[in-house]
Amino acid sequence: MKHKQVLSVIAALFDTLLFGGIIFGWPSLDFVLKREGYFSSKCEIETGDLKNGTTVASSEKSLNCPSQDIALNLVYTLSTTIGGVSTFPLGYLFDRFGAWKFRTGSILTFILACTAIACSNKETSWLLYIAMPVVAVCSFAILTSNTPIGYFCVAAQATVISIIYGAFDSSAAVMVVMKIASQLGATVAEIFTFYGALLLLSLVYTFVLMPRMHVPFNVPDGYQYGVTECCCFNNPISSPQNTNTPNQSRRKRSGVSESTPLLANQGEEQKTFSSTLKDLSYWLNVLYLSILQLRLYVFYGTLNQWISTLTSNREQQSKYITAFGFIQLTGILIAPFSGVMTDMMTKYYRKSVTCSEQVVRKRGVCFTIGCTCLMATIFSALVLIPVLEIQYITFFVQNAARTFLYAGNGAFLATTFPSEHFGKLNGLTIGIASVVSLLTYPINILVLKVFGGSFVVVDSVFLGLCVLTFVHPVVLFFRTKPS
């Protein structure tokens, strides 16, 4: 891999880390927005708020305001749902217009959304209903455009792509930095003005270290891209004549033998898109992803309220929310383990059983999916323990479960179905799961209005649902019998 390609991979990681899934750091931003009184007009000022002629600060009155919690949770729910559903059209736009046009439009829209948030205040809180979903969509656009950069790493393509996804998970920590800045005296306007200006670096990266259109799956020798495409009109692939095909050249550089298929399902009977939708395993995967994603989204959207049921101390609440954000940073470190675990199990089954390569890979993915179900179940059990100190473990387990969840979903789709349907199936799967995640809002209302702020019933139901998701890896395992 050339030095420029190494720089592209590093830049893609930092770009995703800074501007990727920041919406999943919502608990920290929720804390900041409450401090500045967003949606505080929905809170009723009770006579008990005035003691000895001293007025309680509006930011303190709104800390325990169910109406404000519901309004902010709606902002979060709309943002995550619209962001997830957008993955399918974003993939189409990226394929249609290429990296430069796609990213330029996305980044400029991202900057406009940050400007709108910077211009908002507690009187114009409704702007968040528009700006935050746009931020979420643009964040997913950043991930969509950065993922193919992993093709530059021939020998470790899957690992690099999984690290990029880990950076997407870890970018939630950006919101923690915003929370700390707020506690040091910065306003929402100042924070998002700076963040919007920082996006200009992403624009520079687009034209300097990204190809004008797309990174080819098989990167030829001498491949030129980035700023060189601005000042010349030659074919960017300016490699000398080579008798090898791109696949052969790629295999030689990566040390892959000629007999090993590049694609997991190469040589298998190809399925049409409609036939894949009739596959039971696909819909079990949709169910598995929908349940676990909803479990995680509800936790993120209600973290501040849930922490308040464990302690009424504001400083402790702030401390644990900050800790949660920093633990999210470990996603980029955990992500490679998902790929490594899958590869290890694949090698094990390849040696121990006689069957096709696709069946071997499916069995390898089974183990990763099973581990994800186990971590999600442990996480759901831990939140039921009303001991504050244990929640550090809870934060770490949920972060590992989230990282494995999306890596396992991608690995399952890639190994089970034809590669030409991967984009459509991935977009459809995440889109359906995101629509299911709309239940985050009514679940929050249920907790606040029906259960009086107690999460015990909801968490118990989720524990049962997490156990149910074990059906997916079990069925997949028994449907891949060795020949």
Coordinates of C-alpha atoms in Angstrom, one line a residue:
M1 CA 0.0 0.0 0.0
K2 CA 1.4 3.4 -1.0
H3 CA 2.1 6.2 1.4
K4 CA -0.8 8.2 0.0
Q5 CA -3.2 5.3 0.5
V6 CA -2.1 5.0 4.1
L7 CA -2.8 8.6 4.6
S8 CA -6.3 8.1 3.1
V9 CA -7.0 5.3 5.5
I10 CA -5.9 7.3 8.5
A11 CA -7.8 10.4 7.3
A12 CA -10.9 8.2 6.8
L13 CA -10.7 6.9 10.4
F14 CA -10.3 10.4 11.9
D15 CA -13.1 11.8 9.6
T16 CA -15.5 9.1 10.7
L17 CA -14.4 9.5 14.4
L18 CA -15.1 13.3 14.3
F19 CA -18.2 13.4 12.1
G20 CA -19.7 9.9 12.0
G21 CA -22.2 8.7 14.5
I22 CA -22.2 11.7 16.9
I23 CA -26.0 11.3 17.3
F24 CA -25.3 8.2 19.5
G25 CA -23.6 10.5 22.0
W26 CA -27.1 12.0 22.6
P27 CA -27.1 11.6 26.5
S28 CA -24.3 14.2 26.7
L29 CA -26.0 16.6 24.3
D30 CA -29.3 16.1 26.1
F31 CA -27.6 17.2 29.3
V32 CA -26.3 20.4 27.5
L33 CA -29.6 21.2 25.9
K34 CA -31.4 20.9 29.3
R35 CA -28.8 23.3 30.8
E36 CA -29.7 25.9 28.3
G37 CA -33.4 25.5 28.7
Y38 CA -34.4 23.9 25.4
F39 CA -38.1 22.9 25.5
S40 CA -38.3 24.3 29.0
S41 CA -41.5 26.1 28.1
K42 CA -43.1 22.7 28.4
C43 CA -42.3 22.6 32.1
E44 CA -44.8 23.9 34.6
I45 CA -43.3 26.2 37.2
E46 CA -44.6 25.0 40.5
T47 CA -44.9 27.2 43.6
G48 CA -42.4 24.9 45.3
D49 CA -39.7 26.3 42.9
L50 CA -39.7 29.5 44.9
K51 CA -38.1 29.3 48.3
N52 CA -37.4 32.2 50.6
G53 CA -37.8 34.6 47.7
T54 CA -35.0 32.9 45.7
T55 CA -35.8 31.8 42.2
V56 CA -34.5 28.4 41.2
A57 CA -32.5 28.5 37.9
S58 CA -34.5 27.4 34.9
S59 CA -31.8 24.9 34.0
E60 CA -32.3 23.3 37.4
K61 CA -36.1 23.3 37.2
S62 CA -36.0 21.5 33.9
L63 CA -33.7 18.7 35.0
N64 CA -36.8 16.7 36.3
C65 CA -39.4 17.7 33.7
P66 CA -41.2 14.8 32.0
S67 CA -42.5 17.0 29.2
Q68 CA -39.1 18.3 28.4
D69 CA -37.7 14.7 28.5
I70 CA -40.4 13.6 26.0
A71 CA -39.7 16.5 23.6
L72 CA -36.0 15.9 23.6
N73 CA -36.5 12.1 23.2
L74 CA -38.6 12.8 20.1
V75 CA -35.7 14.8 18.6
Y76 CA -33.4 11.8 19.3
T77 CA -35.9 9.2 18.0
L78 CA -36.5 11.2 14.7
S79 CA -32.8 11.7 14.2
T80 CA -31.8 8.0 14.6
T81 CA -34.7 6.7 12.6
I82 CA -34.3 9.1 9.7
G83 CA -30.5 8.6 9.7
G84 CA -31.0 4.8 9.6
V85 CA -33.6 4.8 6.9
S86 CA -31.4 7.1 4.8
T87 CA -28.7 4.5 4.4
F88 CA -30.4 3.0 1.3
P89 CA -30.9 6.2 -0.7
L90 CA -27.4 7.5 0.5
G91 CA -25.9 4.4 -1.0
Y92 CA -27.6 5.0 -4.3
L93 CA -26.5 8.7 -4.4
F94 CA -23.0 7.7 -3.6
D95 CA -22.9 5.2 -6.4
R96 CA -24.6 7.6 -8.8
F97 CA -22.5 10.8 -8.2
G98 CA -19.2 9.6 -6.8
A99 CA -17.2 10.6 -3.7
W100 CA -16.5 14.3 -4.6
K101 CA -20.0 15.4 -5.4
F102 CA -21.7 13.2 -2.8
R103 CA -19.4 14.3 0.0
T104 CA -19.4 18.0 -1.0
G105 CA -23.2 18.1 -0.9
S106 CA -23.3 16.1 2.4
I107 CA -20.7 18.3 4.2
L108 CA -22.2 21.6 3.1
T109 CA -25.6 20.3 4.3
F110 CA -23.9 19.2 7.6
I111 CA -22.5 22.7 8.0
L112 CA -26.0 24.3 7.4
A113 CA -27.5 22.0 10.0
C114 CA -24.8 23.0 12.5
T115 CA -25.5 26.7 11.7
A116 CA -29.2 26.1 12.4
I117 CA -28.4 24.6 15.8
A118 CA -26.0 27.4 16.6
C119 CA -28.7 29.9 15.8
S120 CA -31.3 28.2 17.9
N121 CA -32.2 28.9 21.5
K122 CA -34.8 27.9 24.0
E123 CA -37.4 30.0 22.2
T124 CA -36.7 28.3 18.9
S125 CA -36.2 24.8 20.2
W126 CA -38.3 23.5 17.4
L127 CA -35.3 24.0 15.1
L128 CA -33.8 20.8 16.6
Y129 CA -36.6 18.7 15.0
I130 CA -35.2 19.7 11.6
A131 CA -31.5 20.2 12.3
M132 CA -30.7 17.1 14.3
P133 CA -32.2 14.6 11.8
V134 CA -30.1 16.3 9.1
V135 CA -27.0 15.9 11.2
A136 CA -27.8 12.2 11.6
V137 CA -28.3 11.7 7.8
C138 CA -25.1 13.6 7.0
S139 CA -23.2 11.5 9.6
F140 CA -24.4 8.3 7.9
A141 CA -23.3 9.9 4.6
I142 CA -19.7 10.3 6.0
L143 CA -19.7 6.6 7.0
T144 CA -21.0 5.6 3.5
S145 CA -18.3 7.4 1.7
N146 CA -15.4 6.4 4.0
T147 CA -16.1 2.7 4.1
P148 CA -14.7 1.9 0.6
I149 CA -11.4 3.4 1.6
G150 CA -10.7 0.0 3.3
Y151 CA -10.2 -1.4 -0.3
F152 CA -6.8 0.2 -0.2
C153 CA -5.7 -2.4 2.4
V154 CA -5.5 -5.5 0.3
A155 CA -4.3 -7.9 3.1
A156 CA -6.5 -6.5 5.9
Q157 CA -9.5 -5.1 4.1
A158 CA -12.1 -6.6 6.4
T159 CA -10.2 -5.5 9.5
V160 CA -9.8 -1.9 8.3
I161 CA -13.5 -1.6 7.3
S162 CA -14.5 -3.0 10.8
I163 CA -12.2 -0.3 12.4
I164 CA -13.9 2.4 10.4
Y165 CA -17.3 1.1 11.7
G166 CA -15.7 1.1 15.2
A167 CA -14.7 4.8 14.6
F168 CA -18.4 5.5 13.8
D169 CA -19.4 4.0 17.1
S170 CA -16.7 5.9 19.0
S171 CA -17.6 9.2 17.5
A172 CA -20.4 9.4 20.1
A173 CA -17.6 10.7 22.4
V174 CA -17.6 14.0 20.4
M175 CA -20.8 14.8 22.3
V176 CA -18.9 14.3 25.6
V177 CA -16.4 17.0 24.5
M178 CA -19.3 19.3 23.8
K179 CA -20.7 18.6 27.3
I180 CA -17.3 19.4 28.9
A181 CA -17.1 22.6 26.8
S182 CA -20.6 23.5 28.0
Q183 CA -19.6 23.0 31.7
L184 CA -16.5 25.2 31.1
G185 CA -18.8 28.0 29.9
A186 CA -19.3 27.5 26.2
T187 CA -22.8 28.0 24.8
V188 CA -24.6 25.7 22.2
A189 CA -24.1 28.5 19.6
E190 CA -20.3 28.6 20.2
I191 CA -19.9 24.8 20.3
F192 CA -21.8 24.2 17.0
T193 CA -20.2 27.2 15.3
F194 CA -16.8 25.7 16.0
Y195 CA -17.9 22.2 15.0
G196 CA -19.3 23.5 11.7
A197 CA -16.0 25.2 10.9
L198 CA -14.2 22.0 11.7
L199 CA -16.2 20.3 8.9
L200 CA -14.1 22.3 6.4
L201 CA -11.2 20.0 7.2
S202 CA -13.4 17.1 6.0
L203 CA -14.0 19.0 2.7
V204 CA -10.2 19.4 2.2
Y205 CA -9.7 15.6 2.8
T206 CA -12.4 14.9 0.2
F207 CA -10.5 16.6 -2.6
V208 CA -6.9 15.7 -1.5
L209 CA -7.2 12.1 -0.3
M210 CA -10.3 10.6 -2.0
P211 CA -10.9 9.6 -5.6
R212 CA -13.3 11.7 -7.7
M213 CA -15.7 8.7 -8.1
H214 CA -15.0 5.5 -6.2
V215 CA -12.2 3.3 -4.9
P216 CA -12.1 0.2 -7.1
F217 CA -12.6 -3.1 -5.3
N218 CA -9.4 -4.3 -7.0
V219 CA -7.0 -1.4 -6.8
P220 CA -4.6 -1.5 -9.7
D221 CA -0.9 -0.8 -9.4
G222 CA -0.1 2.9 -10.0
Y223 CA -3.6 4.0 -9.1
Q224 CA -3.7 7.8 -9.0
Y225 CA -6.5 9.7 -7.3
G226 CA -7.3 12.8 -5.2
V227 CA -5.8 16.2 -6.0
T228 CA -4.1 14.8 -9.1
E229 CA -7.6 14.3 -10.7
C230 CA -8.1 18.1 -10.5
C231 CA -5.1 19.1 -12.6
C232 CA -4.9 16.4 -15.2
F233 CA -7.4 14.7 -17.6
N234 CA -5.6 11.4 -18.0
N235 CA -6.9 8.1 -16.9
P236 CA -6.3 8.0 -13.1
I237 CA -5.2 4.4 -13.4
S238 CA -1.8 5.1 -14.9
S239 CA -0.1 1.8 -14.4
P240 CA 2.2 0.1 -16.8
Q241 CA 1.0 -2.7 -19.0
N242 CA 0.5 -5.8 -17.0
T243 CA -0.4 -9.3 -18.3
N244 CA -2.2 -10.1 -15.0
T245 CA -5.9 -9.2 -14.6
P246 CA -6.7 -6.9 -11.7
N247 CA -7.9 -9.9 -9.6
Q248 CA -4.6 -11.8 -10.3
S249 CA -2.5 -8.7 -9.4
R250 CA -4.5 -8.2 -6.2
R251 CA -4.1 -11.8 -5.2
K252 CA -0.4 -11.7 -5.7
R253 CA 0.0 -8.6 -3.7
S254 CA -2.1 -10.0 -0.8
G255 CA -0.7 -13.5 -0.9
V256 CA -4.0 -15.1 -1.7
S257 CA -3.8 -18.3 -3.8
E258 CA -5.5 -18.6 -7.2
S259 CA -7.8 -21.3 -5.9
T260 CA -9.3 -19.2 -3.1
P261 CA -12.4 -17.3 -4.0
L262 CA -12.3 -13.5 -3.3
L263 CA -16.0 -13.4 -2.5
A264 CA -17.5 -15.6 0.2
N265 CA -20.2 -16.8 -2.1
Q266 CA -18.2 -17.1 -5.3
G267 CA -19.0 -20.4 -7.0
E268 CA -22.3 -20.8 -5.2
E269 CA -25.6 -20.8 -7.0
Q270 CA -26.6 -17.2 -7.4
K271 CA -29.9 -16.0 -6.0
T272 CA -32.2 -13.3 -7.3
F273 CA -33.0 -10.4 -5.0
S274 CA -36.6 -11.6 -4.7
S275 CA -35.5 -15.1 -3.7
T276 CA -33.2 -13.7 -0.9
L277 CA -36.3 -12.0 0.5
K278 CA -37.9 -15.4 0.9
D279 CA -35.0 -16.8 2.9
L280 CA -36.0 -17.4 6.6
S281 CA -32.4 -16.6 7.7
Y282 CA -32.7 -13.1 6.3
W283 CA -35.8 -12.2 8.2
L284 CA -34.4 -13.8 11.4
N285 CA -31.5 -11.4 10.9
V286 CA -33.9 -8.5 10.5
L287 CA -35.7 -9.5 13.7
Y288 CA -32.4 -9.9 15.5
L289 CA -31.1 -6.5 14.4
S290 CA -34.4 -4.7 15.0
I291 CA -34.7 -6.0 18.6
L292 CA -31.1 -5.3 19.6
Q293 CA -31.0 -1.9 17.9
L294 CA -34.2 -0.9 19.6
R295 CA -32.8 -2.1 23.0
L296 CA -29.7 0.1 22.4
Y297 CA -31.6 3.2 21.1
V298 CA -34.0 3.1 24.1
F299 CA -31.0 3.0 26.4
Y300 CA -29.2 6.0 24.7
G301 CA -32.4 8.0 24.5
T302 CA -33.3 7.6 28.2
L303 CA -29.9 7.3 29.8
N304 CA -30.2 10.6 31.7
Q305 CA -33.6 9.6 33.1
W306 CA -32.4 6.1 34.0
I307 CA -29.3 7.4 35.8
S308 CA -31.6 9.7 37.8
T309 CA -33.4 6.7 39.2
L310 CA -30.1 5.4 40.6
T311 CA -28.9 8.6 42.1
S312 CA -30.4 12.1 42.7
N313 CA -27.0 13.7 43.0
R314 CA -26.5 16.0 39.9
E315 CA -22.7 15.7 40.1
Q316 CA -22.8 12.0 40.1
Q317 CA -25.3 11.9 37.2
S318 CA -23.0 14.2 35.2
K319 CA -20.0 12.0 36.1
Y320 CA -21.6 8.8 34.8
I321 CA -22.9 10.4 31.6
T322 CA -19.4 11.6 30.9
A323 CA -18.0 8.2 31.7
F324 CA -20.5 6.6 29.3
G325 CA -19.3 8.9 26.5
F326 CA -15.7 8.1 27.0
I327 CA -16.4 4.4 27.2
Q328 CA -18.0 4.8 23.7
L329 CA -14.5 5.6 22.5
T330 CA -13.5 2.0 23.0
G331 CA -15.7 1.0 20.0
I332 CA -12.8 1.6 17.6
L333 CA -10.6 -0.8 19.7
I334 CA -13.3 -3.5 20.0
A335 CA -14.4 -3.5 16.4
P336 CA -11.4 -5.5 15.0
F337 CA -12.1 -8.3 17.5
S338 CA -15.4 -9.1 15.7
G339 CA -13.6 -9.7 12.4
V340 CA -10.8 -11.6 14.1
M341 CA -13.2 -13.8 16.0
T342 CA -15.1 -14.6 12.8
D343 CA -11.9 -15.4 10.9
M344 CA -10.7 -17.7 13.7
M345 CA -13.9 -19.7 13.8
T346 CA -13.9 -19.8 10.0
K347 CA -10.4 -21.3 10.0
Y348 CA -11.5 -23.8 12.7
Y349 CA -14.5 -25.0 10.7
R350 CA -12.5 -25.1 7.5
K351 CA -10.1 -27.6 9.1
S352 CA -12.6 -29.6 11.1
V353 CA -15.4 -30.2 8.6
T354 CA -15.7 -31.0 4.9
C355 CA -18.1 -28.5 3.3
S356 CA -18.3 -25.6 0.9
E357 CA -16.5 -22.3 1.7
Q358 CA -19.8 -20.5 2.0
V359 CA -21.0 -22.9 4.7
V360 CA -17.7 -22.6 6.6
R361 CA -18.0 -18.8 6.6
K362 CA -21.7 -18.9 7.7
R363 CA -20.7 -21.1 10.7
G364 CA -17.9 -18.6 11.5
V365 CA -20.5 -15.8 11.5
C366 CA -22.8 -17.8 13.7
F367 CA -20.4 -17.6 16.6
T368 CA -20.0 -13.8 16.3
I369 CA -23.8 -13.4 16.2
G370 CA -24.2 -15.7 19.2
C371 CA -21.7 -13.6 21.1
T372 CA -23.6 -10.5 20.3
C373 CA -26.8 -12.0 21.6
L374 CA -25.0 -13.0 24.8
M375 CA -23.6 -9.6 25.3
A376 CA -26.9 -7.9 24.7
T377 CA -28.6 -10.3 27.2
I378 CA -25.9 -9.6 29.9
F379 CA -26.3 -5.9 29.3
S380 CA -30.1 -6.1 29.7
A381 CA -29.6 -8.0 32.9
L382 CA -27.1 -5.5 34.3
V383 CA -29.4 -2.5 33.9
L384 CA -31.9 -4.3 36.2
I385 CA -29.3 -4.2 39.1
P386 CA -29.9 -0.9 40.9
V387 CA -26.3 -0.5 42.0
L388 CA -24.7 2.6 40.5
E389 CA -21.1 1.4 40.6
I390 CA -21.9 -1.7 38.4
Q391 CA -23.0 0.6 35.6
Y392 CA -19.5 1.1 34.4
I393 CA -19.5 -2.6 33.4
T394 CA -23.0 -2.0 31.9
F395 CA -21.6 0.8 29.7
F396 CA -18.7 -1.3 28.5
V397 CA -20.8 -4.4 27.7
Q398 CA -23.4 -2.4 25.7
N399 CA -20.6 -0.7 23.7
A400 CA -19.2 -4.1 22.8
A401 CA -22.6 -5.4 21.9
R402 CA -23.3 -2.4 19.6
T403 CA -20.0 -2.8 17.9
F404 CA -20.4 -6.5 17.3
L405 CA -24.1 -6.0 16.2
Y406 CA -23.4 -4.0 13.1
A407 CA -20.2 -5.9 12.2
G408 CA -22.0 -9.2 12.5
N409 CA -24.9 -8.0 10.4
G410 CA -22.6 -7.0 7.6
A411 CA -20.7 -10.3 7.8
F412 CA -23.9 -12.3 7.7
L413 CA -25.2 -10.5 4.7
A414 CA -21.9 -10.7 2.9
T415 CA -21.5 -14.5 3.5
T416 CA -25.1 -15.6 3.0
F417 CA -26.3 -13.7 -0.1
P418 CA -24.8 -12.8 -3.5
S419 CA -22.5 -9.8 -3.3
E420 CA -24.5 -7.9 -6.0
H421 CA -27.4 -7.7 -3.6
F422 CA -25.4 -6.6 -0.5
G423 CA -26.0 -2.9 -0.8
K424 CA -29.8 -3.3 -1.2
L425 CA -30.1 -5.9 1.5
N426 CA -28.0 -3.9 4.0
G427 CA -29.9 -0.7 3.3
L428 CA -33.3 -2.6 3.6
T429 CA -32.2 -4.4 6.8
I430 CA -31.0 -1.2 8.6
G431 CA -34.0 0.7 7.2
I432 CA -36.5 -1.8 8.7
A433 CA -34.7 -1.8 12.0
S434 CA -34.7 2.0 12.0
V435 CA -38.5 2.1 11.5
V436 CA -38.8 -0.3 14.4
S437 CA -36.7 2.1 16.5
L438 CA -39.5 4.6 16.3
L439 CA -40.9 2.7 19.2
T440 CA -38.2 4.5 21.3
Y441 CA -40.6 7.5 21.6
P442 CA -43.8 5.7 22.9
I443 CA -41.6 3.5 25.2
N444 CA -40.2 6.7 26.8
I445 CA -43.8 8.0 27.2
L446 CA -44.8 4.7 28.7
V447 CA -42.0 4.9 31.3
L448 CA -42.7 8.5 32.3
K449 CA -46.5 8.5 32.2
V450 CA -47.5 5.0 33.1
F451 CA -44.7 3.5 35.2
G452 CA -43.9 6.7 37.0
G453 CA -40.3 6.9 35.7
S454 CA -39.4 3.3 36.6
F455 CA -37.6 1.3 33.9
V456 CA -37.9 -2.1 35.6
V457 CA -40.8 -3.4 33.5
V458 CA -39.4 -2.1 30.2
D459 CA -35.9 -3.5 31.0
S460 CA -37.4 -6.9 31.9
V461 CA -39.3 -7.1 28.6
F462 CA -36.1 -6.2 26.7
L463 CA -34.2 -8.9 28.7
G464 CA -36.7 -11.5 27.4
L465 CA -36.5 -10.2 23.8
C466 CA -32.6 -10.3 23.9
V467 CA -32.9 -14.0 24.9
L468 CA -35.3 -14.5 22.0
T469 CA -32.6 -13.3 19.5
F470 CA -30.6 -16.5 20.1
V471 CA -33.0 -18.1 17.7
H472 CA -31.1 -16.5 14.8
P473 CA -27.6 -18.0 15.3
V474 CA -29.1 -21.4 16.4
V475 CA -31.2 -21.7 13.2
L476 CA -28.4 -20.5 11.0
F477 CA -26.0 -23.0 12.6
F478 CA -28.4 -26.0 12.0
R479 CA -29.2 -24.9 8.5
T480 CA -25.5 -25.0 7.5
K481 CA -24.9 -28.7 7.9
P482 CA -21.6 -30.0 6.5
S483 CA -22.0 -32.0 3.4

